[in-house]
PDB file of C-alpha atoms in Angstrom:
ATOM      1  CA  MET A   1      55.413  15.052  21.456  1.00 49.00           C
ATOM      2  CA  GLU A   2      58.348  16.180  19.483  1.00 54.00           C
ATOM      3  CA  LYS A   3      60.262  12.965  20.276  1.00 54.00           C
ATOM      4  CA  LYS A   4      57.319  10.849  19.081  1.00 57.00           C
ATOM      5  CA  GLU A   5      57.106  12.866  15.812  1.00 57.00           C
ATOM      6  CA  ILE A   6      60.881  12.372  15.229  1.00 57.00           C
ATOM      7  CA  VAL A   7      60.468   8.546  15.870  1.00 51.00           C
ATOM      8  CA  GLN A   8      57.536   8.446  13.553  1.00 57.00           C
ATOM      9  CA  ASN A   9      59.378  10.358  10.783  1.00 60.00           C
ATOM     10  CA  LYS A  10      62.317   7.954  11.137  1.00 57.00           C
ATOM     11  CA  LYS A  11      60.004   4.937  10.702  1.00 58.00           C
ATOM     12  CA  LYS A  12      58.445   6.424   7.700  1.00 58.00           C
ATOM     13  CA  LYS A  13      61.777   6.920   6.169  1.00 56.00           C
ATOM     14  CA  LYS A  14      62.849   3.352   6.949  1.00 58.00           C
ATOM     15  CA  ASP A  15      59.530   2.046   5.429  1.00 55.00           C
ATOM     16  CA  ARG A  16      60.119   4.115   2.306  1.00 58.00           C
ATOM     17  CA  GLY A  17      63.698   2.757   2.033  1.00 54.00           C
ATOM     18  CA  ALA A  18      62.535  -0.721   2.628  1.00 59.00           C
ATOM     19  CA  GLY A  19      59.869  -0.404  -0.022  1.00 67.00           C
ATOM     20  CA  ALA A  20      62.295   0.896  -2.582  1.00 72.00           C
ATOM     21  CA  ALA A  21      64.992  -1.675  -1.865  1.00 77.00           C
ATOM     22  CA  PRO A  22      63.433  -4.536  -3.951  1.00 79.00           C
ATOM     23  CA  TYR A  23      63.230  -2.189  -6.970  1.00 81.00           C
ATOM     24  CA  LEU A  24      66.856  -1.169  -6.576  1.00 84.00           C
ATOM     25  CA  MET A  25      67.916  -4.843  -6.344  1.00 86.00           C
ATOM     26  CA  ILE A  26      66.069  -5.874  -9.625  1.00 88.00           C
ATOM     27  CA  GLY A  27      66.957  -2.605 -11.372  1.00 88.00           C
ATOM     28  CA  PRO A  28      70.194  -3.766 -13.104  1.00 90.00           C
ATOM     29  CA  ALA A  29      68.519  -7.038 -14.238  1.00 90.00           C
ATOM     30  CA  MET A  30      65.582  -5.191 -15.624  1.00 92.00           C
ATOM     31  CA  ALA A  31      67.887  -2.726 -17.417  1.00 93.00           C
ATOM     32  CA  LEU A  32      69.746  -5.588 -19.034  1.00 93.00           C
ATOM     33  CA  LEU A  33      66.446  -7.220 -20.062  1.00 91.00           C
ATOM     34  CA  MET A  34      65.198  -3.956 -21.592  1.00 93.00           C
ATOM     35  CA  VAL A  35      68.470  -3.512 -23.621  1.00 91.00           C
ATOM     36  CA  PHE A  36      69.117  -7.091 -24.671  1.00 91.00           C
ATOM     37  CA  VAL A  37      65.587  -8.579 -24.798  1.00 89.00           C
ATOM     38  CA  PHE A  38      62.700  -6.276 -25.055  1.00 92.00           C
ATOM     39  CA  TYR A  39      64.367  -3.606 -27.336  1.00 93.00           C
ATOM     40  CA  PRO A  40      65.526  -6.299 -29.942  1.00 91.00           C
ATOM     41  CA  LEU A  41      62.051  -7.766 -29.929  1.00 92.00           C
ATOM     42  CA  VAL A  42      60.338  -4.420 -30.553  1.00 93.00           C
ATOM     43  CA  ASN A  43      62.952  -3.514 -33.232  1.00 93.00           C
ATOM     44  CA  LEU A  44      62.331  -6.952 -34.835  1.00 93.00           C
ATOM     45  CA  VAL A  45      58.648  -6.268 -35.299  1.00 94.00           C
ATOM     46  CA  TYR A  46      59.337  -2.672 -36.372  1.00 94.00           C
ATOM     47  CA  LEU A  47      61.787  -3.734 -39.176  1.00 93.00           C
ATOM     48  CA  SER A  48      59.372  -6.375 -40.477  1.00 94.00           C
ATOM     49  CA  PHE A  49      57.304  -3.580 -41.944  1.00 95.00           C
ATOM     50  CA  TYR A  50      60.198  -2.025 -43.866  1.00 93.00           C
ATOM     51  CA  ASP A  51      62.294  -2.845 -46.871  1.00 92.00           C
ATOM     52  CA  TYR A  52      65.711  -2.609 -45.398  1.00 89.00           C
ATOM     53  CA  ASN A  53      69.131  -4.191 -46.315  1.00 85.00           C
ATOM     54  CA  LEU A  54      71.574  -2.507 -43.789  1.00 80.00           C
ATOM     55  CA  ILE A  55      72.891  -0.248 -46.596  1.00 81.00           C
ATOM     56  CA  GLY A  56      70.119   1.920 -47.983  1.00 78.00           C
ATOM     57  CA  LYS A  57      67.456   3.796 -46.227  1.00 85.00           C
ATOM     58  CA  LYS A  58      64.425   2.065 -44.592  1.00 87.00           C
ATOM     59  CA  LYS A  59      61.380   2.146 -46.752  1.00 90.00           C
ATOM     60  CA  PHE A  60      57.937   1.412 -45.262  1.00 92.00           C
ATOM     61  CA  ILE A  61      56.143  -1.304 -47.043  1.00 93.00           C
ATOM     62  CA  GLY A  62      53.475  -2.344 -44.622  1.00 90.00           C
ATOM     63  CA  LEU A  63      52.525  -6.075 -44.800  1.00 93.00           C
ATOM     64  CA  LYS A  64      54.272  -6.731 -48.011  1.00 94.00           C
ATOM     65  CA  ASN A  65      56.996  -8.851 -46.299  1.00 94.00           C
ATOM     66  CA  TYR A  66      54.344 -11.048 -44.712  1.00 95.00           C
ATOM     67  CA  ASN A  67      52.536 -11.392 -48.013  1.00 94.00           C
ATOM     68  CA  THR A  68      55.763 -12.529 -49.609  1.00 93.00           C
ATOM     69  CA  LEU A  69      56.346 -15.041 -46.887  1.00 93.00           C
ATOM     70  CA  PHE A  70      53.056 -16.793 -47.109  1.00 92.00           C
ATOM     71  CA  PHE A  71      51.727 -16.197 -50.666  1.00 91.00           C
ATOM     72  CA  VAL A  72      54.721 -15.565 -52.938  1.00 90.00           C
ATOM     73  CA  LYS A  73      57.695 -17.603 -51.866  1.00 87.00           C
ATOM     74  CA  THR A  74      57.233 -21.364 -50.987  1.00 86.00           C
ATOM     75  CA  ASP A  75      60.570 -21.774 -49.251  1.00 91.00           C
ATOM     76  CA  PHE A  76      59.279 -20.268 -46.114  1.00 94.00           C
ATOM     77  CA  LEU A  77      56.373 -22.684 -45.746  1.00 93.00           C
ATOM     78  CA  ASN A  78      58.771 -25.560 -46.492  1.00 94.00           C
ATOM     79  CA  ALA A  79      61.093 -24.335 -43.647  1.00 95.00           C
ATOM     80  CA  LEU A  80      58.066 -24.005 -41.435  1.00 95.00           C
ATOM     81  CA  GLU A  81      57.022 -27.555 -42.199  1.00 95.00           C
ATOM     82  CA  ASN A  82      60.463 -28.902 -41.559  1.00 96.00           C
ATOM     83  CA  THR A  83      60.651 -27.135 -38.317  1.00 96.00           C
ATOM     84  CA  ALA A  84      57.333 -28.570 -37.154  1.00 96.00           C
ATOM     85  CA  VAL A  85      58.495 -32.098 -38.167  1.00 97.00           C
ATOM     86  CA  TYR A  86      61.805 -31.599 -36.411  1.00 97.00           C
ATOM     87  CA  THR A  87      60.244 -30.276 -33.249  1.00 96.00           C
ATOM     88  CA  GLY A  88      57.582 -32.988 -33.124  1.00 96.00           C
ATOM     89  CA  THR A  89      60.205 -35.721 -33.490  1.00 97.00           C
ATOM     90  CA  VAL A  90      62.545 -34.252 -30.874  1.00 97.00           C
ATOM     91  CA  VAL A  91      59.787 -33.535 -28.259  1.00 97.00           C
ATOM     92  CA  PHE A  92      58.191 -36.996 -28.656  1.00 97.00           C
ATOM     93  CA  PHE A  93      61.412 -38.993 -28.527  1.00 97.00           C
ATOM     94  CA  SER A  94      63.075 -36.801 -25.814  1.00 96.00           C
ATOM     95  CA  LEU A  95      60.190 -37.204 -23.376  1.00 96.00           C
ATOM     96  CA  LEU A  96      59.528 -40.930 -24.178  1.00 96.00           C
ATOM     97  CA  LEU A  97      63.134 -41.961 -23.836  1.00 96.00           C
ATOM     98  CA  ALA A  98      63.625 -39.753 -20.706  1.00 95.00           C
ATOM     99  CA  ILE A  99      60.691 -41.492 -18.929  1.00 94.00           C
ATOM    100  CA  LEU A 100      61.761 -45.013 -20.088  1.00 93.00           C
ATOM    101  CA  PHE A 101      65.382 -44.608 -18.980  1.00 93.00           C
ATOM    102  CA  ALA A 102      64.236 -42.955 -15.697  1.00 92.00           C
ATOM    103  CA  MET A 103      62.070 -45.857 -14.797  1.00 90.00           C
ATOM    104  CA  TRP A 104      64.902 -48.320 -15.789  1.00 90.00           C
ATOM    105  CA  LEU A 105      67.643 -46.416 -13.800  1.00 88.00           C
ATOM    106  CA  GLU A 106      65.411 -45.595 -10.852  1.00 83.00           C
ATOM    107  CA  ARG A 107      67.099 -48.016  -8.503  1.00 81.00           C
ATOM    108  CA  ASP A 108      70.398 -46.748  -6.944  1.00 78.00           C
ATOM    109  CA  SER A 109      73.273 -48.945  -7.936  1.00 82.00           C
ATOM    110  CA  ARG A 110      76.821 -48.434  -9.042  1.00 86.00           C
ATOM    111  CA  PHE A 111      76.029 -49.642 -12.587  1.00 86.00           C
ATOM    112  CA  ASN A 112      73.026 -47.286 -12.761  1.00 86.00           C
ATOM    113  CA  ARG A 113      75.003 -44.321 -11.557  1.00 87.00           C
ATOM    114  CA  PHE A 114      77.645 -45.048 -14.238  1.00 89.00           C
ATOM    115  CA  LEU A 115      74.994 -45.161 -16.947  1.00 88.00           C
ATOM    116  CA  GLN A 116      73.529 -41.824 -15.725  1.00 87.00           C
ATOM    117  CA  LYS A 117      76.825 -40.133 -15.816  1.00 86.00           C
ATOM    118  CA  SER A 118      77.653 -41.546 -19.303  1.00 89.00           C
ATOM    119  CA  MET A 119      74.264 -40.347 -20.651  1.00 91.00           C
ATOM    120  CA  PHE A 120      74.715 -36.951 -19.209  1.00 91.00           C
ATOM    121  CA  THR A 121      78.233 -36.479 -20.720  1.00 91.00           C
ATOM    122  CA  PRO A 122      77.049 -35.483 -24.311  1.00 92.00           C
ATOM    123  CA  TYR A 123      75.021 -32.579 -22.695  1.00 93.00           C
ATOM    124  CA  LEU A 124      78.431 -31.060 -21.563  1.00 91.00           C
ATOM    125  CA  ILE A 125      79.848 -31.140 -25.073  1.00 91.00           C
ATOM    126  CA  SER A 126      79.227 -28.100 -27.284  1.00 91.00           C
ATOM    127  CA  MET A 127      76.600 -28.367 -29.883  1.00 92.00           C
ATOM    128  CA  VAL A 128      79.032 -27.544 -32.735  1.00 92.00           C
ATOM    129  CA  SER A 129      81.433 -30.300 -31.565  1.00 93.00           C
ATOM    130  CA  CYS A 130      78.575 -32.827 -31.439  1.00 93.00           C
ATOM    131  CA  ALA A 131      77.482 -31.819 -34.958  1.00 94.00           C
ATOM    132  CA  TYR A 132      80.983 -32.285 -36.427  1.00 93.00           C
ATOM    133  CA  ILE A 133      81.435 -35.667 -34.701  1.00 93.00           C
ATOM    134  CA  TRP A 134      78.041 -36.973 -36.031  1.00 95.00           C
ATOM    135  CA  SER A 135      78.650 -35.572 -39.471  1.00 94.00           C
ATOM    136  CA  TRP A 136      81.644 -37.868 -39.568  1.00 93.00           C
ATOM    137  CA  ILE A 137      79.622 -40.728 -38.148  1.00 94.00           C
ATOM    138  CA  TYR A 138      76.927 -40.160 -40.837  1.00 94.00           C
ATOM    139  CA  ASN A 139      79.443 -39.791 -43.606  1.00 91.00           C
ATOM    140  CA  ASP A 140      78.300 -42.140 -46.398  1.00 85.00           C
ATOM    141  CA  ASP A 141      81.999 -42.953 -47.499  1.00 85.00           C
ATOM    142  CA  SER A 142      83.926 -43.290 -44.304  1.00 81.00           C
ATOM    143  CA  GLY A 143      81.344 -43.098 -41.524  1.00 87.00           C
ATOM    144  CA  ILE A 144      80.946 -45.695 -38.695  1.00 92.00           C
ATOM    145  CA  LEU A 145      77.306 -46.282 -39.333  1.00 93.00           C
ATOM    146  CA  ASN A 146      77.880 -47.440 -42.970  1.00 92.00           C
ATOM    147  CA  ALA A 147      80.967 -49.439 -41.890  1.00 92.00           C
ATOM    148  CA  MET A 148      78.724 -51.335 -39.432  1.00 92.00           C
ATOM    149  CA  LEU A 149      76.048 -51.906 -42.063  1.00 91.00           C
ATOM    150  CA  ALA A 150      78.770 -53.203 -44.498  1.00 91.00           C
ATOM    151  CA  LEU A 151      80.012 -55.458 -41.679  1.00 91.00           C
ATOM    152  CA  PHE A 152      76.617 -57.206 -41.556  1.00 90.00           C
ATOM    153  CA  HIS A 153      76.256 -57.089 -45.407  1.00 89.00           C
ATOM    154  CA  LEU A 154      73.269 -54.678 -45.123  1.00 89.00           C
ATOM    155  CA  PRO A 155      72.483 -51.992 -47.744  1.00 90.00           C
ATOM    156  CA  LEU A 156      74.250 -48.679 -47.136  1.00 90.00           C
ATOM    157  CA  SER A 157      72.538 -45.342 -46.613  1.00 91.00           C
ATOM    158  CA  ARG A 158      73.410 -41.830 -47.624  1.00 90.00           C
ATOM    159  CA  TRP A 159      72.117 -40.536 -44.285  1.00 92.00           C
ATOM    160  CA  LEU A 160      72.564 -36.709 -44.384  1.00 93.00           C
ATOM    161  CA  LYS A 161      72.498 -36.761 -48.216  1.00 91.00           C
ATOM    162  CA  ASP A 162      69.136 -38.429 -48.353  1.00 91.00           C
ATOM    163  CA  SER A 163      66.351 -35.830 -48.393  1.00 92.00           C
ATOM    164  CA  GLN A 164      63.915 -38.375 -46.923  1.00 93.00           C
ATOM    165  CA  ILE A 165      65.736 -39.075 -43.713  1.00 94.00           C
ATOM    166  CA  ALA A 166      68.349 -36.111 -43.287  1.00 95.00           C
ATOM    167  CA  LEU A 167      66.006 -34.189 -40.970  1.00 95.00           C
ATOM    168  CA  PHE A 168      65.355 -37.163 -38.745  1.00 96.00           C
ATOM    169  CA  CYS A 169      69.111 -37.812 -38.556  1.00 95.00           C
ATOM    170  CA  VAL A 170      69.700 -34.336 -37.342  1.00 96.00           C
ATOM    171  CA  ALA A 171      66.761 -34.816 -34.820  1.00 96.00           C
ATOM    172  CA  ALA A 172      68.314 -38.044 -33.568  1.00 96.00           C
ATOM    173  CA  VAL A 173      71.520 -36.058 -32.656  1.00 96.00           C
ATOM    174  CA  ALA A 174      69.532 -33.475 -30.773  1.00 95.00           C
ATOM    175  CA  VAL A 175      67.780 -36.161 -28.749  1.00 96.00           C
ATOM    176  CA  TRP A 176      71.032 -37.990 -28.082  1.00 95.00           C
ATOM    177  CA  LYS A 177      72.772 -34.842 -26.913  1.00 95.00           C
ATOM    178  CA  SER A 178      70.080 -33.571 -24.370  1.00 94.00           C
ATOM    179  CA  LEU A 179      68.618 -36.884 -23.162  1.00 94.00           C
ATOM    180  CA  GLY A 180      70.871 -37.013 -20.148  1.00 93.00           C
ATOM    181  CA  TYR A 181      69.672 -33.696 -18.982  1.00 94.00           C
ATOM    182  CA  TYR A 182      66.047 -34.572 -19.360  1.00 95.00           C
ATOM    183  CA  LEU A 183      66.738 -37.911 -17.745  1.00 94.00           C
ATOM    184  CA  ILE A 184      68.061 -36.373 -14.578  1.00 92.00           C
ATOM    185  CA  ILE A 185      65.048 -34.003 -14.265  1.00 94.00           C
ATOM    186  CA  VAL A 186      62.539 -36.921 -14.713  1.00 94.00           C
ATOM    187  CA  MET A 187      64.406 -39.282 -12.364  1.00 92.00           C
ATOM    188  CA  ALA A 188      64.541 -36.660  -9.673  1.00 91.00           C
ATOM    189  CA  SER A 189      60.759 -36.138  -9.955  1.00 92.00           C
ATOM    190  CA  ILE A 190      60.153 -39.829  -9.762  1.00 91.00           C
ATOM    191  CA  ARG A 191      62.248 -40.154  -6.616  1.00 88.00           C
ATOM    192  CA  SER A 192      60.448 -37.279  -5.043  1.00 88.00           C
ATOM    193  CA  ILE A 193      57.121 -39.116  -5.077  1.00 87.00           C
ATOM    194  CA  PRO A 194      56.002 -39.795  -1.492  1.00 86.00           C
ATOM    195  CA  ALA A 195      56.918 -43.410  -0.507  1.00 84.00           C
ATOM    196  CA  GLU A 196      53.611 -43.965   1.312  1.00 88.00           C
ATOM    197  CA  ILE A 197      51.688 -43.516  -1.925  1.00 87.00           C
ATOM    198  CA  LEU A 198      53.756 -46.176  -3.699  1.00 83.00           C
ATOM    199  CA  GLU A 199      53.547 -48.447  -0.709  1.00 85.00           C
ATOM    200  CA  ALA A 200      49.737 -48.085  -0.630  1.00 86.00           C
ATOM    201  CA  ALA A 201      49.631 -49.032  -4.318  1.00 83.00           C
ATOM    202  CA  SER A 202      51.868 -52.063  -3.663  1.00 83.00           C
ATOM    203  CA  LEU A 203      49.536 -53.209  -0.829  1.00 83.00           C
ATOM    204  CA  ASP A 204      46.617 -53.027  -3.077  1.00 82.00           C
ATOM    205  CA  ASN A 205      48.474 -55.177  -5.643  1.00 82.00           C
ATOM    206  CA  THR A 206      48.124 -52.444  -8.297  1.00 83.00           C
ATOM    207  CA  PRO A 207      49.454 -53.641 -11.680  1.00 87.00           C
ATOM    208  CA  PRO A 208      52.699 -51.801 -12.811  1.00 85.00           C
ATOM    209  CA  VAL A 209      51.004 -50.293 -15.918  1.00 87.00           C
ATOM    210  CA  ARG A 210      48.097 -48.904 -13.951  1.00 89.00           C
ATOM    211  CA  LYS A 211      50.481 -47.798 -11.218  1.00 88.00           C
ATOM    212  CA  PHE A 212      52.541 -45.805 -13.844  1.00 88.00           C
ATOM    213  CA  PHE A 213      49.531 -44.068 -15.522  1.00 88.00           C
ATOM    214  CA  LYS A 214      47.559 -43.425 -12.360  1.00 88.00           C
ATOM    215  CA  ILE A 215      50.257 -42.499  -9.878  1.00 88.00           C
ATOM    216  CA  THR A 216      53.744 -42.061 -11.399  1.00 89.00           C
ATOM    217  CA  LEU A 217      52.725 -40.005 -14.499  1.00 91.00           C
ATOM    218  CA  PRO A 218      50.404 -37.565 -12.683  1.00 89.00           C
ATOM    219  CA  MET A 219      52.978 -36.995  -9.932  1.00 91.00           C
ATOM    220  CA  ILE A 220      55.730 -36.118 -12.323  1.00 92.00           C
ATOM    221  CA  SER A 221      53.480 -34.067 -14.651  1.00 92.00           C
ATOM    222  CA  PRO A 222      54.801 -30.637 -13.515  1.00 92.00           C
ATOM    223  CA  GLN A 223      58.336 -31.635 -14.543  1.00 92.00           C
ATOM    224  CA  LEU A 224      57.107 -33.130 -17.857  1.00 94.00           C
ATOM    225  CA  PHE A 225      55.171 -30.001 -18.562  1.00 94.00           C
ATOM    226  CA  PHE A 226      58.215 -27.871 -17.953  1.00 93.00           C
ATOM    227  CA  LEU A 227      60.289 -30.120 -20.303  1.00 95.00           C
ATOM    228  CA  LEU A 228      57.539 -30.040 -22.930  1.00 95.00           C
ATOM    229  CA  ILE A 229      57.697 -26.197 -23.138  1.00 94.00           C
ATOM    230  CA  THR A 230      61.453 -25.911 -23.007  1.00 94.00           C
ATOM    231  CA  ILE A 231      62.082 -28.686 -25.633  1.00 96.00           C
ATOM    232  CA  THR A 232      59.497 -27.117 -27.969  1.00 95.00           C
ATOM    233  CA  ILE A 233      61.024 -23.673 -27.743  1.00 94.00           C
ATOM    234  CA  SER A 234      64.612 -24.901 -28.151  1.00 94.00           C
ATOM    235  CA  SER A 235      63.633 -27.127 -31.116  1.00 95.00           C
ATOM    236  CA  PHE A 236      61.899 -24.232 -32.912  1.00 95.00           C
ATOM    237  CA  LYS A 237      65.109 -22.217 -32.443  1.00 92.00           C
ATOM    238  CA  VAL A 238      67.580 -24.819 -33.630  1.00 94.00           C
ATOM    239  CA  PHE A 239      70.257 -23.450 -35.782  1.00 94.00           C
ATOM    240  CA  ASP A 240      73.845 -24.433 -35.188  1.00 91.00           C
ATOM    241  CA  MET A 241      73.384 -28.260 -35.475  1.00 93.00           C
ATOM    242  CA  VAL A 242      71.440 -27.882 -38.841  1.00 94.00           C
ATOM    243  CA  GLN A 243      74.000 -25.265 -40.062  1.00 93.00           C
ATOM    244  CA  VAL A 244      77.014 -27.496 -39.388  1.00 93.00           C
ATOM    245  CA  MET A 245      75.590 -30.896 -40.330  1.00 94.00           C
ATOM    246  CA  THR A 246      73.573 -30.091 -43.515  1.00 93.00           C
ATOM    247  CA  ASN A 247      73.427 -26.334 -44.098  1.00 90.00           C
ATOM    248  CA  GLY A 248      69.762 -26.741 -44.861  1.00 90.00           C
ATOM    249  CA  GLY A 249      70.394 -29.420 -47.478  1.00 86.00           C
ATOM    250  CA  PRO A 250      70.170 -31.559 -49.461  1.00 89.00           C
ATOM    251  CA  GLY A 251      68.137 -29.111 -51.347  1.00 86.00           C
ATOM    252  CA  ASN A 252      65.861 -27.592 -48.723  1.00 89.00           C
ATOM    253  CA  ALA A 253      65.118 -30.770 -46.840  1.00 93.00           C
ATOM    254  CA  THR A 254      66.537 -29.612 -43.580  1.00 94.00           C
ATOM    255  CA  ASP A 255      65.981 -25.936 -43.950  1.00 94.00           C
ATOM    256  CA  VAL A 256      64.329 -24.777 -40.657  1.00 95.00           C
ATOM    257  CA  LEU A 257      63.031 -21.327 -39.734  1.00 95.00           C
ATOM    258  CA  VAL A 258      66.271 -20.001 -37.995  1.00 95.00           C
ATOM    259  CA  THR A 259      68.507 -21.075 -40.869  1.00 94.00           C
ATOM    260  CA  TYR A 260      65.995 -19.597 -43.231  1.00 94.00           C
ATOM    261  CA  ILE A 261      66.088 -16.229 -41.277  1.00 94.00           C
ATOM    262  CA  TYR A 262      69.856 -16.310 -41.137  1.00 93.00           C
ATOM    263  CA  ARG A 263      70.224 -16.882 -44.929  1.00 92.00           C
ATOM    264  CA  TYR A 264      67.994 -14.009 -45.903  1.00 92.00           C
ATOM    265  CA  ALA A 265      69.491 -11.661 -43.235  1.00 90.00           C
ATOM    266  CA  PHE A 266      73.165 -12.242 -43.833  1.00 87.00           C
ATOM    267  CA  GLU A 267      73.602 -14.054 -47.140  1.00 83.00           C
ATOM    268  CA  MET A 268      70.910 -13.111 -49.710  1.00 74.00           C
ATOM    269  CA  ASN A 269      71.618  -9.356 -50.122  1.00 77.00           C
ATOM    270  CA  ALA A 270      70.948  -8.859 -46.422  1.00 83.00           C
ATOM    271  CA  LYS A 271      67.123  -8.652 -46.734  1.00 90.00           C
ATOM    272  CA  VAL A 272      66.858  -7.583 -42.988  1.00 91.00           C
ATOM    273  CA  GLY A 273      63.260  -6.441 -43.317  1.00 93.00           C
ATOM    274  CA  TYR A 274      62.118  -9.783 -44.857  1.00 94.00           C
ATOM    275  CA  ALA A 275      64.153 -11.862 -42.353  1.00 94.00           C
ATOM    276  CA  SER A 276      62.598  -9.667 -39.519  1.00 94.00           C
ATOM    277  CA  ALA A 277      59.117 -10.707 -40.802  1.00 95.00           C
ATOM    278  CA  ALA A 278      60.067 -14.306 -40.682  1.00 95.00           C
ATOM    279  CA  GLY A 279      61.459 -13.841 -37.196  1.00 95.00           C
ATOM    280  CA  THR A 280      58.257 -12.199 -36.013  1.00 96.00           C
ATOM    281  CA  VAL A 281      56.272 -15.102 -37.349  1.00 95.00           C
ATOM    282  CA  LEU A 282      58.527 -17.421 -35.405  1.00 95.00           C
ATOM    283  CA  LEU A 283      57.923 -15.305 -32.327  1.00 94.00           C
ATOM    284  CA  VAL A 284      54.208 -15.399 -32.697  1.00 95.00           C
ATOM    285  CA  ILE A 285      54.226 -19.179 -33.290  1.00 95.00           C
ATOM    286  CA  LEU A 286      56.178 -19.730 -29.939  1.00 94.00           C
ATOM    287  CA  MET A 287      53.751 -17.418 -28.131  1.00 93.00           C
ATOM    288  CA  ILE A 288      50.705 -19.269 -29.493  1.00 94.00           C
ATOM    289  CA  LEU A 289      52.119 -22.693 -28.720  1.00 93.00           C
ATOM    290  CA  THR A 290      52.974 -21.652 -25.154  1.00 91.00           C
ATOM    291  CA  PHE A 291      49.551 -20.272 -24.676  1.00 93.00           C
ATOM    292  CA  ILE A 292      48.010 -23.556 -26.016  1.00 92.00           C
ATOM    293  CA  TYR A 293      50.190 -25.552 -23.762  1.00 91.00           C
ATOM    294  CA  PHE A 294      49.126 -23.630 -20.717  1.00 90.00           C
ATOM    295  CA  ARG A 295      45.473 -23.467 -21.753  1.00 90.00           C
ATOM    296  CA  LEU A 296      45.001 -27.153 -22.805  1.00 87.00           C
ATOM    297  CA  LEU A 297      47.662 -29.093 -20.754  1.00 84.00           C
ATOM    298  CA  GLY A 298      48.232 -26.798 -17.875  1.00 79.00           C
ATOM    299  CA  ARG A 299      44.932 -27.837 -16.336  1.00 79.00           C
ATOM    300  CA  LYS A 300      45.914 -31.446 -16.452  1.00 80.00           C
ATOM    301  CA  VAL A 301      49.145 -30.983 -14.471  1.00 81.00           C
ATOM    302  CA  TYR A 302      49.020 -32.244 -10.878  1.00 75.00           C
ATOM    303  CA  TYR A 303      50.755 -30.036  -8.267  1.00 74.00           C
ATOM    304  CA  GLN A 304      51.281 -31.578  -4.993  1.00 66.00           C
TER     305      GLN A 304
END
């Protein structure tokens, strides 16, 4: 009896150790998340209710920062509108071009492999480097684009200095830089479609357009849904490209939410409380968009 009890006690200790092992393994990662993710988020919301400039004492002002954001200043709503236009442009053209190029480069050939590698190369270049290169390309005095227009005797453009198209010029660079990455994901999802399904569609003489919308698009919907969420979030958080290429100009034509937050937090008398309120609004917008995506579009995603 004593031996049985000893064996049972040892088993209980092993079970306890095995049960605690997963928590010990994820403990360091959770600690890093708490310090570098959850605490800054909580502190961001906390500071949004205070008048604080990094020098003086924090003064509680309630919802005054939010009232100033939406009802006193107009530059915040302008930055929000610019961010929405930028995000919509980048999301639409990134997904559209990724699908079109994936369908075009689906066949495995030496030329197609070369094109895939060429299109993926910009993704490996730092965002700041791309921004400087394209700032030179867009230059209205010595840029390549205006040189090409002059070669064909076409009217020149001011590109980044034109408030009507500057934001779309920046969005075009963002699409160009990341298109190769999105292309690889979409192409991999297309190649993972079971061959028997495509063969059955071919035997039924299914038209290519119907085959794409009824078979290909539903089968790659999980990957497209993932790209939709990630592109939306990254576009709402754009900063370095806008800061380098236009610095929010001309005027406030390319001023987006993150550049707006940066300007008030570090340049305009360090209004940290006001900038935190703008950051909190950005956080809430991303949470709402993600919820809408999962609620409305998540049901239409087809999982094999």
